[in-house]
Amino acid sequence: MALTADQQAEIDQQRSTPRQTLRAVSDGMEAHLYTAIPVLDHGFVRVIDYMGDDAAICQAARVSYGRGTKSVQNDEGLIRYLMRHWHSTPFEMCEVKLHVKLPVFVARQWIRHRTANVNEYSARYSILDREFYIPAPEHIAAQSQVNNQGRGAPLEGAEAARVLEILKADSARCYDNYEAMISQDGQEGLARELARMNLPANIYTQWYWKVDLHNLLHFLRLRADTHAQYEIRVYAEAICAVVADWVPFAYAAFEDYRLGGANLSAKALDCVRRMLKGEEVTQESSGMSKGEWREFEGVIG
Ligand SMILES: Cc1cc2nc3c(=O)[nH]c(=O)nc-3n(C[C@H](O)[C@H](O)[C@H](O)COP(=O)(O)OP(=O)(O)OC[C@H]3O[C@@H](n4cnc5c(N)ncnc54)[C@H](O)[C@@H]3O)c2cc1C
């Protein structure tokens, strides 16, 4: 990750001037504030601001419960109860604002999560930096034979080297042409909003992304999952580590019920019950399709 000297100075300055506040503060999150967490070769995630903590989730939940909550003894237990029963609005009481630097093709996947607020770097107004995502050799992989939407084993030898060379050369050539087109040296210079169309999808962009904890956990559930593309998954994993420090009870419940848990269909549940009674259940007798059965076997090991 390449933070410019100016960016690093801004982070140092922000971290050097703490202010007193009456607001709820999460010590774990304070440690992350402004600091850039490197992701991929030039990307990062950094926390710009946040609101709330584990206690804020409980505070909101207890208001909405009104009377009759005496049986829920502590914050951790209450948060686990809320997560288990999909009582989601208390989690919306926490918010986080992130500054993310990411390749454009990752941004296209990320922006599909509509329940967030986004402001992106303007390539109409500004000139994009010469920064491209070039995968590490172990991530230059072949098309998966089992999953049309995924990759298989890493490419090897001459083919891997050729792919890497193409990625680097095309990125460099496109950026050279971008610079040549917008240059006002001896020519009028093409508008930046037009010149950018010639840039490849591995160029980096940046945005501020603000989201509440409920929708952030939904994002993380989908994008920290093994089915998500590696290049967005590493961002999700970096954010998971931040959330674990920010709201430890909520994150632990999320890890347990969502990330590590599984949903079973009625048919799958019926199979589990039959198996527990000692019946030998097969795909044919399960009532599930081959795909469902494969996924079911994956869940129960
Ligand atoms: C592994 C994987 C593969 C994918 N493959 C593809 C693909 O091939 N092609 C493709 O186009 N997309 C693909 N997606 C994107 C996916 O379909 C979703 O668009 C994306 O994950 C955002 O999820 P979301 O809509 O639940 O999130 P958000 O937009 O954050 O919405 C959160 C929730 O709010 C509700 N909501 C938000 N907006 C609306 C609305 N307008 N109407 C009704 N309810 C709403 C829904 O309940 C939704 O689940 C893929 C995603 C993953 C994780």
Coordinates of N, CA, C and O in Angstrom, one line a residue, residues 123-252:
A123 N -13.2 11.1 -11.1 CA -12.2 11.0 -12.2 C -12.6 12.0 -13.3 O -12.0 12.0 -14.3
R124 N -13.8 12.7 -13.1 CA -14.1 13.8 -14.0 C -13.3 15.0 -13.6 O -12.8 15.8 -14.4
Y125 N -13.2 15.2 -12.3 CA -12.5 16.4 -11.7 C -11.0 16.2 -11.6 O -10.3 17.1 -11.8
S126 N -10.6 15.0 -11.1 CA -9.2 14.8 -10.7 C -8.6 13.8 -11.7 O -9.3 13.0 -12.3
I127 N -7.3 13.8 -11.6 CA -6.5 12.8 -12.5 C -6.2 11.6 -11.6 O -5.8 11.7 -10.5
L128 N -6.6 10.4 -12.1 CA -6.3 9.2 -11.3 C -4.8 8.9 -11.2 O -4.1 9.2 -12.1
D129 N -4.5 8.3 -10.1 CA -3.0 7.9 -9.9 C -2.7 6.7 -10.8 O -3.5 5.9 -11.1
R130 N -1.4 6.6 -11.1 CA -0.9 5.4 -11.8 C -0.8 4.2 -10.9 O 0.3 3.9 -10.5
E131 N -1.9 3.7 -10.5 CA -1.8 2.6 -9.5 C -2.8 1.5 -10.0 O -4.0 1.7 -10.1
F132 N -2.3 0.3 -10.2 CA -3.1 -0.8 -10.7 C -2.9 -2.0 -9.8 O -1.8 -2.3 -9.3
Y133 N -4.0 -2.8 -9.7 CA -3.9 -4.0 -8.9 C -3.3 -5.1 -9.8 O -3.8 -5.4 -10.9
I134 N -2.1 -5.5 -9.4 CA -1.4 -6.7 -10.1 C -1.4 -7.8 -9.1 O -0.7 -7.7 -8.1
P135 N -2.1 -8.9 -9.4 CA -2.2 -10.0 -8.4 C -0.9 -10.6 -8.1 O 0.0 -10.6 -9.0
A136 N -0.7 -11.0 -6.8 CA 0.5 -11.8 -6.5 C 0.4 -13.1 -7.3 O -0.7 -13.6 -7.6
P137 N 1.6 -13.7 -7.6 CA 1.6 -14.9 -8.4 C 0.6 -16.0 -8.0 O 0.0 -16.7 -8.8
E138 N 0.5 -16.2 -6.6 CA -0.4 -17.3 -6.1 C -1.8 -17.0 -6.4 O -2.7 -17.9 -6.3
H139 N -2.2 -15.8 -6.8 CA -3.6 -15.4 -7.1 C -3.9 -15.3 -8.5 O -5.0 -15.0 -8.9
I140 N -2.9 -15.7 -9.4 CA -3.1 -15.7 -10.8 C -3.5 -17.2 -11.1 O -2.7 -18.1 -11.2
A141 N -4.8 -17.4 -11.1 CA -5.3 -18.8 -11.1 C -6.2 -19.1 -12.4 O -6.7 -18.2 -13.0
A142 N -6.3 -20.4 -12.6 CA -7.1 -20.8 -13.8 C -8.6 -20.8 -13.5 O -9.0 -20.7 -12.3
Q143 N -9.4 -20.8 -14.5 CA -10.9 -20.9 -14.3 C -11.2 -22.2 -13.6 O -10.7 -23.2 -13.9
S144 N -12.1 -22.0 -12.6 CA -12.5 -23.2 -11.8 C -13.3 -24.2 -12.7 O -14.1 -23.7 -13.5
Q145 N -13.0 -25.5 -12.6 CA -13.8 -26.5 -13.3 C -15.1 -26.9 -12.6 O -16.0 -27.4 -13.3
V146 N -15.2 -26.6 -11.3 CA -16.4 -27.0 -10.6 C -17.4 -25.8 -10.4 O -18.5 -26.0 -10.2
N147 N -16.8 -24.6 -10.3 CA -17.6 -23.4 -10.0 C -17.4 -22.4 -11.2 O -16.3 -21.8 -11.3
N148 N -18.5 -22.2 -12.0 CA -18.3 -21.3 -13.1 C -18.0 -19.9 -12.6 O -17.4 -19.1 -13.3
Q149 N -18.4 -19.6 -11.4 CA -18.1 -18.2 -10.8 C -17.0 -18.3 -9.8 O -17.1 -18.0 -8.7
G150 N -15.8 -18.8 -10.3 CA -14.7 -18.8 -9.4 C -13.4 -19.3 -10.1 O -13.4 -19.5 -11.3
R151 N -12.3 -19.4 -9.3 CA -11.1 -19.8 -9.8 C -10.6 -21.1 -9.2 O -11.0 -21.5 -8.1
G152 N -9.7 -21.7 -9.9 CA -9.1 -23.0 -9.5 C -7.7 -22.8 -9.0 O -7.4 -21.9 -8.3
A153 N -6.8 -23.8 -9.4 CA -5.4 -23.7 -8.9 C -4.7 -22.6 -9.6 O -5.0 -22.2 -10.7
P154 N -3.6 -22.2 -9.0 CA -2.8 -21.1 -9.6 C -2.2 -21.6 -11.0 O -1.9 -22.7 -11.1
L155 N -2.1 -20.6 -11.9 CA -1.4 -20.9 -13.2 C 0.0 -21.1 -12.9 O 0.5 -20.5 -11.9
E156 N 0.7 -21.8 -13.7 CA 2.1 -22.1 -13.4 C 3.0 -21.7 -14.6 O 2.5 -21.5 -15.7
G157 N 4.3 -21.6 -14.4 CA 5.3 -21.5 -15.4 C 5.1 -20.4 -16.3 O 4.8 -19.2 -16.0
A158 N 5.3 -20.7 -17.6 CA 5.3 -19.7 -18.7 C 4.0 -19.0 -18.8 O 3.9 -17.8 -19.0
E159 N 2.9 -19.7 -18.6 CA 1.6 -19.1 -18.7 C 1.4 -18.0 -17.6 O 0.9 -16.9 -17.9
A160 N 1.7 -18.4 -16.4 CA 1.6 -17.4 -15.3 C 2.4 -16.2 -15.6 O 2.0 -15.0 -15.4
A161 N 3.7 -16.4 -16.1 CA 4.5 -15.3 -16.4 C 4.0 -14.4 -17.5 O 4.0 -13.2 -17.4
R162 N 3.4 -15.1 -18.5 CA 2.8 -14.3 -19.6 C 1.6 -13.5 -19.2 O 1.5 -12.3 -19.5
V163 N 0.8 -14.0 -18.4 CA -0.4 -13.3 -17.9 C 0.0 -12.1 -17.1 O -0.5 -11.0 -17.3
L164 N 1.0 -12.3 -16.2 CA 1.5 -11.2 -15.4 C 2.1 -10.1 -16.2 O 1.8 -8.9 -16.0
E165 N 2.8 -10.5 -17.3 CA 3.4 -9.5 -18.2 C 2.3 -8.7 -18.9 O 2.4 -7.5 -19.0
I166 N 1.3 -9.4 -19.4 CA 0.2 -8.7 -20.1 C -0.5 -7.7 -19.2 O -0.8 -6.6 -19.5
L167 N -0.8 -8.2 -17.9 CA -1.5 -7.2 -17.0 C -0.7 -6.0 -16.7 O -1.2 -4.9 -16.7
K168 N 0.6 -6.2 -16.5 CA 1.5 -5.0 -16.3 C 1.6 -4.1 -17.5 O 1.5 -2.9 -17.4
A169 N 1.9 -4.7 -18.6 CA 2.1 -4.0 -19.9 C 0.8 -3.2 -20.3 O 0.9 -2.0 -20.6
D170 N -0.3 -3.9 -20.2 CA -1.5 -3.2 -20.6 C -1.9 -2.0 -19.7 O -2.3 -1.0 -20.1
S171 N -1.7 -2.3 -18.4 CA -2.0 -1.2 -17.4 C -1.1 0.0 -17.7 O -1.6 1.1 -17.7
A172 N 0.2 -0.3 -17.9 CA 1.1 0.8 -18.2 C 0.8 1.6 -19.5 O 0.8 2.8 -19.5
R173 N 0.5 0.8 -20.5 CA 0.2 1.4 -21.8 C -1.1 2.3 -21.7 O -1.1 3.4 -22.2
C174 N -2.1 1.7 -21.1 CA -3.3 2.5 -21.0 C -3.1 3.8 -20.2 O -3.7 4.8 -20.5
Y175 N -2.3 3.7 -19.1 CA -2.1 4.9 -18.3 C -1.2 5.9 -19.1 O -1.5 7.1 -19.1
D176 N -0.3 5.4 -19.9 CA 0.6 6.3 -20.7 C -0.4 7.1 -21.7 O -0.2 8.3 -21.9
N177 N -1.3 6.3 -22.3 CA -2.2 7.0 -23.3 C -3.2 7.9 -22.6 O -3.5 9.0 -23.1
Y178 N -3.6 7.6 -21.4 CA -4.5 8.4 -20.6 C -3.8 9.8 -20.4 O -4.3 10.9 -20.6
E179 N -2.5 9.7 -19.9 CA -1.7 10.9 -19.7 C -1.5 11.7 -21.0 O -1.7 12.9 -21.0
A180 N -1.3 11.0 -22.0 CA -1.0 11.6 -23.3 C -2.3 12.4 -23.8 O -2.2 13.5 -24.3
M181 N -3.5 11.7 -23.6 CA -4.7 12.3 -24.0 C -5.1 13.6 -23.2 O -5.6 14.5 -23.8
I182 N -4.9 13.6 -21.9 CA -5.3 14.7 -21.1 C -4.3 15.8 -21.1 O -4.5 16.9 -20.6
S183 N -3.1 15.5 -21.6 CA -2.0 16.5 -21.5 C -2.4 17.8 -22.3 O -3.0 17.7 -23.3
Q184 N -2.0 18.9 -21.7 CA -2.3 20.2 -22.4 C -1.0 20.8 -22.9 O -0.9 22.0 -23.2
D185 N -0.1 19.9 -23.0 CA 1.3 20.3 -23.5 C 1.3 20.3 -25.0 O 1.3 19.2 -25.7
G186 N 1.1 21.5 -25.7 CA 1.1 21.6 -27.1 C -0.2 21.1 -27.8 O -0.3 20.9 -29.0
Q187 N -1.2 20.9 -27.0 CA -2.5 20.4 -27.5 C -3.6 20.9 -26.5 O -3.3 21.3 -25.4
E188 N -4.9 20.8 -27.0 CA -6.0 21.2 -26.1 C -6.2 20.3 -24.9 O -6.4 20.8 -23.8
G189 N -6.0 19.0 -25.1 CA -6.1 18.0 -24.0 C -7.6 17.5 -23.9 O -8.5 18.3 -23.7
L190 N -7.7 16.2 -23.9 CA -9.0 15.6 -23.8 C -9.6 15.7 -22.4 O -8.8 15.7 -21.4
A191 N -10.9 15.9 -22.3 CA -11.5 16.0 -20.9 C -11.2 14.8 -20.1 O -11.3 13.7 -20.7
R192 N -11.0 15.0 -18.8 CA -10.7 13.8 -18.0 C -11.8 12.8 -17.9 O -11.6 11.6 -17.9
E193 N -13.1 13.4 -18.0 CA -14.2 12.5 -17.9 C -14.3 11.5 -19.1 O -15.0 10.5 -19.1
L194 N -13.7 11.9 -20.2 CA -13.6 11.0 -21.4 C -12.4 10.2 -21.4 O -12.4 9.0 -21.7
A195 N -11.3 10.8 -21.1 CA -10.0 10.0 -21.1 C -10.0 8.8 -20.2 O -9.4 7.7 -20.5
R196 N -10.8 8.8 -19.1 CA -10.8 7.7 -18.2 C -11.4 6.4 -18.8 O -11.2 5.4 -18.2
M197 N -12.2 6.6 -19.9 CA -12.8 5.4 -20.4 C -11.8 4.4 -20.9 O -12.1 3.2 -21.1
N198 N -10.6 4.8 -21.2 CA -9.6 4.0 -21.7 C -8.8 3.2 -20.6 O -7.8 2.5 -20.9
L199 N -9.1 3.5 -19.4 CA -8.4 2.9 -18.2 C -8.9 1.5 -17.9 O -10.1 1.3 -17.9
P200 N -8.1 0.6 -17.5 CA -8.5 -0.8 -17.2 C -9.2 -0.9 -15.8 O -9.0 0.0 -15.0
A201 N -9.9 -1.9 -15.6 CA -10.7 -2.1 -14.3 C -9.9 -2.4 -13.1 O -10.4 -2.5 -12.0
N202 N -8.5 -2.6 -13.3 CA -7.7 -2.9 -12.2 C -7.1 -1.6 -11.6 O -6.3 -1.6 -10.7
I203 N -7.5 -0.4 -12.2 CA -7.0 0.8 -11.6 C -7.7 1.1 -10.3 O -8.8 0.6 -10.1
Y204 N -7.0 1.8 -9.4 CA -7.6 2.0 -8.1 C -8.4 3.3 -8.0 O -8.1 4.3 -8.7
T205 N -9.5 3.2 -7.3 CA -10.4 4.3 -7.0 C -10.5 4.4 -5.5 O -9.9 3.5 -4.8
Q206 N -11.1 5.4 -5.0 CA -11.3 5.6 -3.5 C -12.6 6.1 -3.2 O -13.2 6.8 -4.0
W207 N -13.2 5.7 -2.1 CA -14.4 6.3 -1.6 C -14.6 6.3 -0.1 O -13.8 5.6 0.6
Y208 N -15.5 7.2 0.3 CA -15.9 7.2 1.7 C -17.2 6.3 1.7 O -18.1 6.5 0.8
W209 N -17.3 5.4 2.6 CA -18.4 4.5 2.7 C -19.0 4.5 4.1 O -18.2 4.1 5.0
K210 N -20.2 4.9 4.3 CA -20.8 4.9 5.6 C -22.0 3.9 5.6 O -22.8 3.9 4.7
V211 N -22.0 3.1 6.7 CA -23.0 2.1 6.8 C -23.3 1.8 8.2 O -22.5 2.0 9.1
D212 N -24.6 1.3 8.5 CA -24.9 0.9 9.9 C -24.4 -0.5 10.1 O -24.2 -1.2 9.1
L213 N -24.3 -0.9 11.4 CA -23.8 -2.2 11.7 C -24.6 -3.3 11.1 O -24.0 -4.3 10.7
H214 N -25.9 -3.2 11.1 CA -26.7 -4.3 10.6 C -26.4 -4.6 9.1 O -26.1 -5.7 8.7
N215 N -26.3 -3.5 8.3 CA -26.1 -3.7 6.9 C -24.6 -4.0 6.7 O -24.3 -4.7 5.7
L216 N -23.7 -3.5 7.5 CA -22.3 -3.9 7.4 C -22.1 -5.4 7.7 O -21.4 -6.1 6.9
L217 N -22.8 -5.9 8.7 CA -22.7 -7.4 8.9 C -23.3 -8.2 7.8 O -22.7 -9.3 7.4
H218 N -24.3 -7.7 7.1 CA -24.9 -8.4 6.0 C -23.8 -8.4 4.8 O -23.6 -9.4 4.2
F219 N -23.2 -7.2 4.6 CA -22.1 -7.1 3.7 C -21.0 -8.2 4.0 O -20.5 -8.9 3.1
L220 N -20.6 -8.2 5.3 CA -19.5 -9.1 5.7 C -19.9 -10.5 5.5 O -19.0 -11.4 5.2
R221 N -21.1 -10.8 5.8 CA -21.6 -12.2 5.7 C -21.4 -12.7 4.3 O -21.1 -13.8 4.0
L222 N -21.7 -11.8 3.3 CA -21.6 -12.2 1.9 C -20.2 -12.1 1.4 O -19.8 -12.9 0.6
R223 N -19.4 -11.1 1.8 CA -18.1 -10.9 1.2 C -16.9 -11.4 1.9 O -15.8 -11.5 1.4
A224 N -17.1 -11.8 3.2 CA -16.0 -12.5 3.9 C -16.2 -14.0 3.7 O -15.4 -14.8 4.3
D225 N -17.2 -14.4 3.0 CA -17.5 -15.8 2.8 C -16.5 -16.4 1.7 O -16.1 -15.6 0.9
T226 N -16.3 -17.7 1.8 CA -15.3 -18.3 0.9 C -15.8 -18.2 -0.6 O -15.0 -18.3 -1.5
H227 N -17.1 -18.0 -0.8 CA -17.6 -17.9 -2.2 C -17.4 -16.6 -2.8 O -17.5 -16.4 -4.0
A228 N -17.0 -15.6 -2.0 CA -16.8 -14.3 -2.5 C -15.4 -14.2 -3.2 O -14.5 -15.0 -2.8
Q229 N -15.3 -13.4 -4.2 CA -14.0 -13.3 -4.9 C -12.9 -12.8 -3.9 O -13.1 -11.9 -3.1
Y230 N -11.7 -13.4 -4.0 CA -10.6 -13.1 -3.1 C -10.4 -11.6 -3.0 O -10.2 -11.1 -1.9
E231 N -10.4 -10.9 -4.1 CA -10.1 -9.5 -4.0 C -11.0 -8.6 -3.2 O -10.6 -7.5 -2.8
I232 N -12.3 -9.0 -3.1 CA -13.2 -8.3 -2.2 C -13.2 -8.9 -0.8 O -13.3 -8.2 0.2
R233 N -12.9 -10.2 -0.8 CA -12.9 -10.9 0.5 C -11.8 -10.3 1.5 O -12.0 -10.2 2.7
V234 N -10.7 -10.0 0.9 CA -9.6 -9.5 1.8 C -10.0 -8.1 2.4 O -9.6 -7.8 3.5
Y235 N -10.8 -7.3 1.7 CA -11.3 -6.1 2.3 C -12.3 -6.4 3.4 O -12.2 -5.9 4.5
A236 N -13.2 -7.4 3.1 CA -14.2 -7.8 4.2 C -13.5 -8.3 5.4 O -13.8 -8.0 6.5
E237 N -12.4 -9.1 5.2 CA -11.7 -9.7 6.3 C -11.0 -8.6 7.1 O -11.0 -8.6 8.4
A238 N -10.5 -7.6 6.5 CA -9.9 -6.5 7.2 C -10.9 -5.7 8.0 O -10.7 -5.3 9.2
I239 N -12.1 -5.6 7.4 CA -13.2 -4.9 8.2 C -13.7 -5.7 9.3 O -14.0 -5.2 10.4
C240 N -13.7 -7.1 9.1 CA -14.1 -8.0 10.2 C -13.2 -7.7 11.4 O -13.7 -7.7 12.6
A241 N -11.9 -7.6 11.2 CA -11.0 -7.4 12.3 C -11.3 -6.1 13.1 O -11.2 -6.0 14.3
V242 N -11.7 -5.1 12.3 CA -12.0 -3.8 12.9 C -13.3 -3.9 13.7 O -13.4 -3.5 14.9
V243 N -14.3 -4.6 13.1 CA -15.6 -4.7 13.8 C -15.4 -5.5 15.1 O -16.1 -5.3 16.1
A244 N -14.6 -6.5 15.1 CA -14.3 -7.4 16.3 C -13.8 -6.5 17.4 O -14.1 -6.8 18.6
D245 N -13.0 -5.5 17.1 CA -12.5 -4.6 18.1 C -13.5 -3.5 18.5 O -13.5 -3.1 19.7
W246 N -14.3 -3.2 17.6 CA -15.3 -2.1 17.8 C -16.4 -2.6 18.7 O -16.7 -2.0 19.8
V247 N -17.1 -3.7 18.3 CA -18.2 -4.2 19.1 C -18.0 -5.7 19.3 O -18.6 -6.5 18.6
P248 N -17.2 -6.0 20.3 CA -16.7 -7.4 20.4 C -17.9 -8.4 20.7 O -17.9 -9.5 20.1
F249 N -18.9 -8.0 21.4 CA -20.0 -8.9 21.7 C -20.8 -9.2 20.4 O -21.2 -10.3 20.1
A250 N -21.1 -8.1 19.7 CA -21.9 -8.2 18.5 C -21.1 -9.0 17.4 O -21.7 -9.9 16.7
Y251 N -19.8 -8.8 17.3 CA -19.0 -9.5 16.3 C -18.9 -11.0 16.7 O -19.0 -11.9 15.8
A252 N -18.8 -11.3 18.0 CA -18.7 -12.7 18.4 C -20.0 -13.4 18.1 O -20.0 -14.5 17.6

